[in-house]
mmCIF file of C-alpha atoms in Angstrom:
data_model
loop_
_atom_site.group_PDB
_atom_site.id
_atom_site.type_symbol
_atom_site.label_atom_id
_atom_site.label_comp_id
_atom_site.label_asym_id
_atom_site.label_seq_id
_atom_site.Cartn_x
_atom_site.Cartn_y
_atom_site.Cartn_z
ATOM 1 C CA MET A 162 114.020 127.202 152.589
ATOM 2 C CA GLY A 163 113.490 124.008 154.495
ATOM 3 C CA THR A 164 110.283 121.807 154.353
ATOM 4 C CA THR A 165 108.747 120.972 157.349
ATOM 5 C CA ILE A 166 106.521 117.874 157.421
ATOM 6 C CA ARG A 167 102.965 118.897 158.665
ATOM 7 C CA PRO A 168 101.458 117.293 161.549
ATOM 8 C CA GLU A 169 98.418 116.445 159.785
ATOM 9 C CA VAL A 170 98.235 115.004 156.217
ATOM 10 C CA SER A 171 95.224 114.748 153.901
ATOM 11 C CA ALA A 172 92.484 112.210 155.018
ATOM 12 C CA GLN A 173 92.776 111.021 151.661
ATOM 13 C CA ASN A 174 96.336 110.091 152.076
ATOM 14 C CA PRO A 175 96.747 106.338 153.065
ATOM 15 C CA TYR A 176 98.742 107.132 155.819
ATOM 16 C CA TRP A 177 96.628 109.574 157.679
ATOM 17 C CA ILE A 178 96.403 109.532 161.375
ATOM 18 C CA GLU A 179 94.807 111.971 163.736
ATOM 19 C CA ARG A 180 97.278 115.161 164.475
ATOM 20 C CA HIS A 181 97.466 114.669 168.192
ATOM 21 C CA ARG A 182 97.967 110.904 167.822
ATOM 22 C CA TYR A 183 100.874 111.759 165.295
ATOM 23 C CA TYR A 184 102.356 113.949 168.229
ATOM 24 C CA GLU A 185 102.114 111.519 170.881
ATOM 25 C CA LEU A 186 103.747 108.761 168.533
ATOM 26 C CA LYS A 187 106.444 111.450 167.801
ATOM 27 C CA HIS A 188 107.374 112.308 171.211
ATOM 28 C CA PHE A 189 107.290 108.223 172.074
ATOM 29 C CA CYS A 190 110.084 107.762 169.411
ATOM 30 C CA LEU A 191 112.004 111.114 170.442
ATOM 31 C CA GLN A 192 112.589 109.134 173.962
ATOM 32 C CA TYR A 193 114.602 106.753 171.937
ATOM 33 C CA PRO A 194 117.965 107.876 173.099
ATOM 34 C CA ILE A 195 116.819 108.250 176.654
ATOM 35 C CA TRP A 196 115.974 104.615 176.528
ATOM 36 C CA LYS A 197 119.225 103.708 174.914
ATOM 37 C CA LYS A 198 121.312 105.410 177.466
ATOM 38 C CA ALA A 199 119.227 104.006 180.409
ATOM 39 C CA TYR A 200 119.552 100.561 178.937
ATOM 40 C CA ALA A 201 123.228 100.678 178.606
ATOM 41 C CA ALA A 202 123.377 102.027 182.436
ATOM 42 C CA LEU A 203 121.457 99.149 183.550
ATOM 43 C CA ASP A 204 124.262 96.481 184.154
ATOM 44 C CA GLY A 205 122.768 95.550 187.269
ATOM 45 C CA LEU A 206 126.175 94.370 188.874
ATOM 46 C CA SER A 207 128.098 97.482 189.652
ATOM 47 C CA LYS A 208 125.457 99.732 190.766
ATOM 48 C CA ARG A 209 123.961 100.133 194.364
ATOM 49 C CA PRO A 210 120.048 99.514 194.461
ATOM 50 C CA GLU A 211 119.767 103.369 195.446
ATOM 51 C CA ASP A 212 121.727 104.102 191.943
ATOM 52 C CA LEU A 213 119.354 102.011 190.116
ATOM 53 C CA SER A 214 116.211 104.211 190.901
ATOM 54 C CA ILE A 215 117.140 106.524 188.384
ATOM 55 C CA PHE A 216 116.378 104.257 185.472
ATOM 56 C CA VAL A 217 114.136 101.459 187.006
ATOM 57 C CA THR A 218 110.602 102.046 186.143
ATOM 58 C CA HIS A 219 108.731 99.304 188.346
ATOM 59 C CA HIS A 220 108.963 99.303 192.202
ATOM 60 C CA ALA A 221 106.962 96.160 193.035
ATOM 61 C CA CYS A 222 109.949 93.952 193.253
ATOM 62 C CA SER A 223 112.489 94.134 195.998
ATOM 63 C CA ASP A 224 115.203 92.324 194.443
ATOM 64 C CA PRO A 225 117.581 94.697 192.745
ATOM 65 C CA THR A 226 118.690 92.263 190.080
ATOM 66 C CA ALA A 227 115.087 91.595 189.241
ATOM 67 C CA LYS A 228 114.242 95.204 189.249
ATOM 68 C CA CYS A 229 117.234 95.786 186.673
ATOM 69 C CA ALA A 230 116.159 93.106 184.568
ATOM 70 C CA ILE A 231 112.346 94.241 184.595
ATOM 71 C CA SER A 232 113.684 97.846 183.517
ATOM 72 C CA LYS A 233 116.085 96.382 180.699
ATOM 73 C CA ALA A 234 113.333 94.527 179.433
ATOM 74 C CA TYR A 235 111.162 97.480 179.432
ATOM 75 C CA TYR A 236 113.663 99.613 177.477
ATOM 76 C CA SER A 237 114.529 96.798 175.104
ATOM 77 C CA GLU A 238 110.809 96.149 174.208
ATOM 78 C CA ARG A 239 110.532 100.119 173.190
ATOM 79 C CA MET A 240 113.659 100.066 171.198
ATOM 80 C CA ASP A 241 112.883 96.591 169.379
ATOM 81 C CA LEU A 242 109.361 98.059 168.589
ATOM 82 C CA VAL A 243 110.485 101.478 166.881
ATOM 83 C CA ASN A 244 113.436 99.433 165.231
ATOM 84 C CA ARG A 245 111.046 96.842 163.915
ATOM 85 C CA ILE A 246 108.460 99.247 162.525
ATOM 86 C CA ALA A 247 111.440 101.101 160.570
ATOM 87 C CA GLU A 248 112.399 98.091 158.887
ATOM 88 C CA LYS A 249 108.740 97.540 158.135
ATOM 89 C CA ALA A 250 108.341 100.885 156.689
ATOM 90 C CA ASP A 251 111.121 100.382 154.302
ATOM 91 C CA PRO A 252 114.189 98.012 154.784
ATOM 92 C CA GLU A 253 116.569 99.912 152.589
ATOM 93 C CA LEU A 254 115.623 103.350 154.269
ATOM 94 C CA ALA A 255 115.363 102.097 157.968
ATOM 95 C CA ARG A 256 118.511 103.678 159.086
ATOM 96 C CA TYR A 257 117.474 107.074 157.835
ATOM 97 C CA ILE A 258 113.863 106.873 159.102
ATOM 98 C CA LEU A 259 115.191 105.516 162.205
ATOM 99 C CA LEU A 260 117.675 108.993 162.746
ATOM 100 C CA GLY A 261 114.560 111.027 161.496
ATOM 101 C CA VAL A 262 111.989 109.819 163.982
ATOM 102 C CA THR A 263 114.194 109.252 167.179
ATOM 103 C CA GLU A 264 116.662 112.133 166.679
ATOM 104 C CA GLY A 265 114.592 114.617 164.763
ATOM 105 C CA TRP A 266 116.813 114.637 161.606
ATOM 106 C CA ALA A 267 115.057 116.357 158.708
ATOM 107 C CA TYR A 268 115.723 114.993 154.993
ATOM 108 C CA ASP A 269 117.850 117.863 154.043
ATOM 109 C CA ALA A 270 120.404 117.079 156.893
ATOM 110 C CA LEU A 271 120.156 113.309 156.032
ATOM 111 C CA LYS A 272 121.080 113.835 152.485
ATOM 112 C CA THR A 273 123.959 116.167 153.431
ATOM 113 C CA ARG A 274 125.323 114.202 156.283
ATOM 114 C CA PHE A 275 124.637 110.674 155.071
ATOM 115 C CA GLY A 276 123.611 110.952 151.442
ATOM 116 C CA ILE A 277 120.266 109.135 151.671
ATOM 117 C CA PRO A 278 119.465 107.212 148.563
ATOM 118 C CA CYS A 279 116.065 108.586 147.700
ATOM 119 C CA SER A 280 114.068 111.753 146.895
ATOM 120 C CA LYS A 281 112.539 113.998 149.514
ATOM 121 C CA ASP A 282 108.973 112.837 148.493
ATOM 122 C CA THR A 283 109.901 109.068 148.954
ATOM 123 C CA TYR A 284 111.510 109.700 152.327
ATOM 124 C CA TYR A 285 108.517 111.469 153.630
ATOM 125 C CA ASP A 286 106.180 108.908 152.452
ATOM 126 C CA ARG A 287 108.052 106.330 154.230
ATOM 127 C CA TYR A 288 108.144 108.632 157.224
ATOM 128 C CA ARG A 289 104.612 108.790 157.456
ATOM 129 C CA ARG A 290 104.167 105.010 156.718
ATOM 130 C CA PHE A 291 106.461 104.536 159.788
ATOM 131 C CA PHE A 292 104.008 106.710 162.010
ATOM 132 C CA TRP A 293 100.901 104.903 160.354
ATOM 133 C CA LEU A 294 102.332 101.462 161.188
ATOM 134 C CA LEU A 295 103.215 102.561 164.552
ATOM 135 C CA ASN A 296 99.695 103.892 165.226
ATOM 136 C CA LYS A 297 98.391 100.283 164.304
ATOM 137 C CA GLU A 298 101.109 98.392 166.507
ATOM 138 C CA ARG A 299 101.000 100.729 169.341
ATOM 139 C CA PRO A 300 97.584 100.979 171.048
#
């Protein structure tokens, strides 16, 4: 029987955030693999301008190189934010927190596959701390 993290913890918990805000942040983090793929695909040299339209987020500029650079910065900022907050939540568990928040890995899977060096309670405490810190950092 697996334990699922509830979308809302007790208001007495120091890492409490509103349920819908938690879901918003969770779905933000689950886009990480998409950002990573898009960032890698944007090399700006071997692509035709029409090919870049899949990944480019800003259309105000007519220069394909600038569009590529702006899009790479967009994806990079988001990936850096998630990485930085995972490090802030717990430097020793950042790798596992990152897998949990960006790919949806549960504690049991992390324990079996990677041998996470902490208890389930500790992991989920840091998991909640991650979203609490992200909530403060991302308006």
